[in-house]
Coordinates of N, CA and C in Angstrom, one line a residue:
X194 N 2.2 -21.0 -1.6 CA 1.5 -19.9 -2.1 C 0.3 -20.4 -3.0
X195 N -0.9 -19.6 -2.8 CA -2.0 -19.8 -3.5 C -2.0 -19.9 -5.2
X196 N -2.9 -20.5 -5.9 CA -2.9 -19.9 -7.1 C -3.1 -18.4 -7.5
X197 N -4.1 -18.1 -6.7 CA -4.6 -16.5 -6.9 C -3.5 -15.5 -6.4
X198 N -2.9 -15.9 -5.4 CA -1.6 -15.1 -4.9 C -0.8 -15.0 -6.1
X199 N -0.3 -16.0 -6.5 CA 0.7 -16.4 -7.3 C 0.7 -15.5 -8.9
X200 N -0.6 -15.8 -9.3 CA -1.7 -15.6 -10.6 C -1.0 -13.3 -10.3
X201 N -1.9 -12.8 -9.2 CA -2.0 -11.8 -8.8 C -0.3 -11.0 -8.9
X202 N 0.5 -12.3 -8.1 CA 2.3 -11.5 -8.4 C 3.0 -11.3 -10.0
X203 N 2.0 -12.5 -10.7 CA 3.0 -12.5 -11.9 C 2.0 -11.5 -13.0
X204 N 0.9 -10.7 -12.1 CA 0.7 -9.7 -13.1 C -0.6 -9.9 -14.0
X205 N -1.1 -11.4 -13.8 CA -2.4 -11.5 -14.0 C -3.5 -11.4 -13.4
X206 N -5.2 -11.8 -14.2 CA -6.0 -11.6 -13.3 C -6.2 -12.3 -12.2
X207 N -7.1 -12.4 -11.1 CA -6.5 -13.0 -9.9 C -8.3 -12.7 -9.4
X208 N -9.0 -13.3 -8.4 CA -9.7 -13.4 -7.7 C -9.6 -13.0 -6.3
X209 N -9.5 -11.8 -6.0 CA -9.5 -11.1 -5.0 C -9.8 -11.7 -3.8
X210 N -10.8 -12.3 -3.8 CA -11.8 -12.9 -2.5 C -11.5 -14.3 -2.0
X211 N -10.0 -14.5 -2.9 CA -9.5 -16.0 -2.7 C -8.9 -15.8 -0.8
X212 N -9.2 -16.9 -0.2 CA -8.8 -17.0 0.9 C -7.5 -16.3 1.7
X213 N -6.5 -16.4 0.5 CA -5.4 -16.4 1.3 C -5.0 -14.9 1.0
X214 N -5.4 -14.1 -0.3 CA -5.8 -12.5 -0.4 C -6.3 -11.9 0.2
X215 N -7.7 -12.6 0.9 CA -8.3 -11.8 1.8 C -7.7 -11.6 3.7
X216 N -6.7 -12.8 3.5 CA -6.2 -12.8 5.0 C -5.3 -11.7 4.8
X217 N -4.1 -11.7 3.5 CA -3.4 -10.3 3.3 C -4.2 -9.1 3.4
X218 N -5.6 -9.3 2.6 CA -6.3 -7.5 3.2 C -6.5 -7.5 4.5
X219 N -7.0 -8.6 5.3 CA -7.0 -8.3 6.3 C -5.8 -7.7 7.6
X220 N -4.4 -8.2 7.1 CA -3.2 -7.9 7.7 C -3.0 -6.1 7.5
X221 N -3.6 -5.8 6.3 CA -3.5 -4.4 5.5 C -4.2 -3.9 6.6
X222 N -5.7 -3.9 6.8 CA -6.5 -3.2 6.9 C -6.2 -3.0 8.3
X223 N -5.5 -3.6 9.3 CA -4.8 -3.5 10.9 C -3.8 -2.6 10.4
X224 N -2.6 -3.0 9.6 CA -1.8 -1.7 9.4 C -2.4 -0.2 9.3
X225 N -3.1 -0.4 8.2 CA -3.3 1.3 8.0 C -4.2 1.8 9.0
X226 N -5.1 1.3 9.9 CA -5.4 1.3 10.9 C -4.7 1.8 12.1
X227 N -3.6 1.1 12.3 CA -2.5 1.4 13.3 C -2.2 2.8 12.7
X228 N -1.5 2.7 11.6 CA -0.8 3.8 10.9 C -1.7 5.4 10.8
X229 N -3.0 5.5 10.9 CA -3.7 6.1 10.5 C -4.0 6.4 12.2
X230 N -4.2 5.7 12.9 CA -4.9 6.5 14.0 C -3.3 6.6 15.0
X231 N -2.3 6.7 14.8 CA -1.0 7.1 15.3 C -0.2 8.3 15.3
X232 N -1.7 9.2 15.0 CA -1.1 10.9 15.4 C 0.0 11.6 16.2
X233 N -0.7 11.0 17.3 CA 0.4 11.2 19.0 C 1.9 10.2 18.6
X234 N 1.8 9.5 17.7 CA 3.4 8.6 18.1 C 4.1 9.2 17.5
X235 N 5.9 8.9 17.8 CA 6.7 9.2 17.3 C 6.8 9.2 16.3
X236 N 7.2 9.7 14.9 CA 8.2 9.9 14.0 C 8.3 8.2 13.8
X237 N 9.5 7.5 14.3 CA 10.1 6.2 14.6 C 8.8 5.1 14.4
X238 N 8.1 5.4 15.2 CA 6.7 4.2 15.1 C 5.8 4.4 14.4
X239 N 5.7 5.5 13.5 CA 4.8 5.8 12.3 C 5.4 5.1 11.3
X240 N 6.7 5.2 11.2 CA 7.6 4.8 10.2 C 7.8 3.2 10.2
X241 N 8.3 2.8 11.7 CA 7.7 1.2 11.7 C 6.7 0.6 11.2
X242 N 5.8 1.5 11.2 CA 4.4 0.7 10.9 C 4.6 0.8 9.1
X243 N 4.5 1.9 9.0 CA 4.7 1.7 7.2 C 5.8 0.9 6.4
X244 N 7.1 0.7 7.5 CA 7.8 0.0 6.4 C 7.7 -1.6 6.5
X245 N 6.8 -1.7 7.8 CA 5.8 -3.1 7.7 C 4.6 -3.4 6.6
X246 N 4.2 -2.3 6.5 CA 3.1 -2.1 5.7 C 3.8 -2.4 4.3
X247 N 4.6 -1.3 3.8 CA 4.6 -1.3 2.3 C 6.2 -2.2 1.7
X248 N 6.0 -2.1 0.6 CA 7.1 -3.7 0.1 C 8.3 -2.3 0.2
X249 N 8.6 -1.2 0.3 CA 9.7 -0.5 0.6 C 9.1 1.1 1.1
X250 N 10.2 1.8 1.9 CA 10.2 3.3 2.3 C 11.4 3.7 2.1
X251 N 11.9 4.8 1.5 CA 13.6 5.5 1.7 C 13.2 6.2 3.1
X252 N 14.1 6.8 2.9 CA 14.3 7.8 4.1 C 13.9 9.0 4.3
X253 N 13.7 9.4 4.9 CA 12.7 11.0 5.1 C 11.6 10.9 4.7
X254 N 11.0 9.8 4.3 CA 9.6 9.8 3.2 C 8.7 10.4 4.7
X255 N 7.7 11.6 4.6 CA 6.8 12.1 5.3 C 5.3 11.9 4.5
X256 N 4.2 10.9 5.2 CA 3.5 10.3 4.7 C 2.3 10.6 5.5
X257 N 1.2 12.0 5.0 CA 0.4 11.9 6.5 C -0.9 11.2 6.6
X258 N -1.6 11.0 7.3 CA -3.1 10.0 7.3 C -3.8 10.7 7.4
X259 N -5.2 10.2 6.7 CA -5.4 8.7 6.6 C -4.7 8.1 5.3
X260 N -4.1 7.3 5.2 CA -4.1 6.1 4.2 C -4.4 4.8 4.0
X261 N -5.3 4.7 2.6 CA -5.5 3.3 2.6 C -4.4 2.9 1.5
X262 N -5.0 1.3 1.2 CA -4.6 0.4 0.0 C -4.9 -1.0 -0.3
X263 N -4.5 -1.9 -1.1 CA -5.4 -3.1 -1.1 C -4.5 -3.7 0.1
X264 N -2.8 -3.9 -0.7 CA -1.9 -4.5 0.1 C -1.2 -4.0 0.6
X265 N -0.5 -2.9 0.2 CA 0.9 -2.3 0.8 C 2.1 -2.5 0.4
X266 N 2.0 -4.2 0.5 CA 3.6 -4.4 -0.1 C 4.3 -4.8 -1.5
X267 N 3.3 -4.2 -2.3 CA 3.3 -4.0 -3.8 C 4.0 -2.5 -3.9
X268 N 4.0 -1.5 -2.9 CA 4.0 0.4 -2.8 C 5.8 0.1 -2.7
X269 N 6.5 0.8 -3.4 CA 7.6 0.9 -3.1 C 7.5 2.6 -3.1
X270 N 8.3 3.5 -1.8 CA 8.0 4.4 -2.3 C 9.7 5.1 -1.7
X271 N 10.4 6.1 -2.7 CA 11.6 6.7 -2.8 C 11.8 7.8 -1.6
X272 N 13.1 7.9 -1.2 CA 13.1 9.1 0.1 C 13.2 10.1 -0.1
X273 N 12.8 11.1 0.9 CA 12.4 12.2 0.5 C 11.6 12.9 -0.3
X274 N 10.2 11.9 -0.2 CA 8.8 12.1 -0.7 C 8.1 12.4 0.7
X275 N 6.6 13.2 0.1 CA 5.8 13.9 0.6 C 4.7 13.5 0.2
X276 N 3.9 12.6 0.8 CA 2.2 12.2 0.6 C 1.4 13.0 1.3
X277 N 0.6 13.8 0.6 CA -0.4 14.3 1.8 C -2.0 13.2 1.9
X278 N -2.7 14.3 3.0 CA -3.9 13.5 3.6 C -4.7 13.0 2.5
X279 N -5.0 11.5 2.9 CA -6.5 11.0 2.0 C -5.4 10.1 1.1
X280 N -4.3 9.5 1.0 CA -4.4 9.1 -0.3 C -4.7 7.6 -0.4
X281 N -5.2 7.0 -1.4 CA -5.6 5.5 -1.9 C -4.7 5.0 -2.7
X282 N -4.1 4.4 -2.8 CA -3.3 3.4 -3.4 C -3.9 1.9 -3.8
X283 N -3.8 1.6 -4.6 CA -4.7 0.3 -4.8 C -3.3 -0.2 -5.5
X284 N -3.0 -1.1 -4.9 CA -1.9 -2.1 -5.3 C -1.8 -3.0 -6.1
X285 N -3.0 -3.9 -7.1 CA -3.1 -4.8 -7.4 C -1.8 -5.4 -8.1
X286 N -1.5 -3.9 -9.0 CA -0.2 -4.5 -9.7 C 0.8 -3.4 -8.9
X287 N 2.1 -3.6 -8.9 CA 2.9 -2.3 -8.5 C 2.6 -1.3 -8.6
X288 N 3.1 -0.3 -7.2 CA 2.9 0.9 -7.6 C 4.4 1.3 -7.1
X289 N 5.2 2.2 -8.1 CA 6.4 2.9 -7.4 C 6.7 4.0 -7.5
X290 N 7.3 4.7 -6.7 CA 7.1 6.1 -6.1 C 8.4 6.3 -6.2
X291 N 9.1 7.7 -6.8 CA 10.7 7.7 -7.1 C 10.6 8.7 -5.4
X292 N 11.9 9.1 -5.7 CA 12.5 9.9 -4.2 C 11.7 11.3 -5.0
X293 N 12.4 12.5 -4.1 CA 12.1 13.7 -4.1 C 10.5 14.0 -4.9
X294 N 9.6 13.1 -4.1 CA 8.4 13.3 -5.1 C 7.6 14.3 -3.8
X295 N 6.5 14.8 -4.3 CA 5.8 15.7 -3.7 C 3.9 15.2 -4.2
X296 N 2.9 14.9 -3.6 CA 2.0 14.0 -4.1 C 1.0 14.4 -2.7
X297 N 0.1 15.2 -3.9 CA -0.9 16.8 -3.1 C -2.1 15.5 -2.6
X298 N -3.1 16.0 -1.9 CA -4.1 15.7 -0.8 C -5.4 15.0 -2.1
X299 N -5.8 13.7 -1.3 CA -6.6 12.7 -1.9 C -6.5 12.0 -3.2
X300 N -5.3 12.0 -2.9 CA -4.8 11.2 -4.8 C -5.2 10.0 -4.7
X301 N -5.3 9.4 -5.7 CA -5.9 8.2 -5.7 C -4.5 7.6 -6.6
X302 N -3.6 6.5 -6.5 CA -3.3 5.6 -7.8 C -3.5 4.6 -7.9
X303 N -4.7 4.0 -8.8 CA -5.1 2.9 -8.8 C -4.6 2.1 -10.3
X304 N -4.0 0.4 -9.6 CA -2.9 -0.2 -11.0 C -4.4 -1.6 -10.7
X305 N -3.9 -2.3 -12.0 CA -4.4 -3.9 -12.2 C -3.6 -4.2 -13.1
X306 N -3.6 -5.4 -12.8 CA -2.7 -6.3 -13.5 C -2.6 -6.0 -15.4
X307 N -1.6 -5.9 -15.8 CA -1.9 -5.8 -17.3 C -2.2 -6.9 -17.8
X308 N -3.1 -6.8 -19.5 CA -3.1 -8.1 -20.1 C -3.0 -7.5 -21.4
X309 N -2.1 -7.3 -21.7 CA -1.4 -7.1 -23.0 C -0.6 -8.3 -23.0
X310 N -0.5 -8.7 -24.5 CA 0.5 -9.8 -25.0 C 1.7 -8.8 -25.4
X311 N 2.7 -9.5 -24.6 CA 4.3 -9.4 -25.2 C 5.1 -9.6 -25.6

């Protein structure tokens, strides 16, 4: 693992444009791609794609497109949640999502790493 990867997991600042970051946005940016233009597919293969995409999904989670994000697998999100259309997630640092959540049309949650001393 990179430094900037590494730097980026443990919550510090990080250089986005580091090689091995940009090959993960690039894996991202085919998911939500897939995920986003998968109207016609089943249920099952929407779902595939996202729980490839994000670092977890529960069950029932109904998630509709378009969606973006930087990574994906930073998103943990709880079952029996409801995303509507448009939303942005920027993943830099975690983002987690409890169950029975309801999360209305073009939300944006955007995290970066904290630098608070603890």
């Amino acid at each position: 693992m990179g430094e900037n990867k590494r730097r980026m997991l443990a919550g510090d600042w990080d250089i986005a444009d580091d090689l091995e970051l940009r090959a993960d946005t690039e894996w991202r940016i085919e998911l939500c791609e897939a995920y986003n233009t998968a109207a016609r597919a089943t249920p099952g293969e929407r779902r595939k794609i996202l729980a490839e995409l994000l670092g977890s999904v529960g069950a029932d989670v109904n998630f509709r497109a378009p969606f973006y994000c930087d990574y994906g697998s930073r998103i943990t999100i709880g079952s029996c949640t409801f995303i509507n259309f448009g939303a942005v997630f920027l993943d830099a640092a975690p983002i987690t999502i409890g169950a029975d959540v309801q999360i209305g049309p073009n939300v944006q949650l955007l995290t970066v790493p904290s630098q608070c001393a603890a």
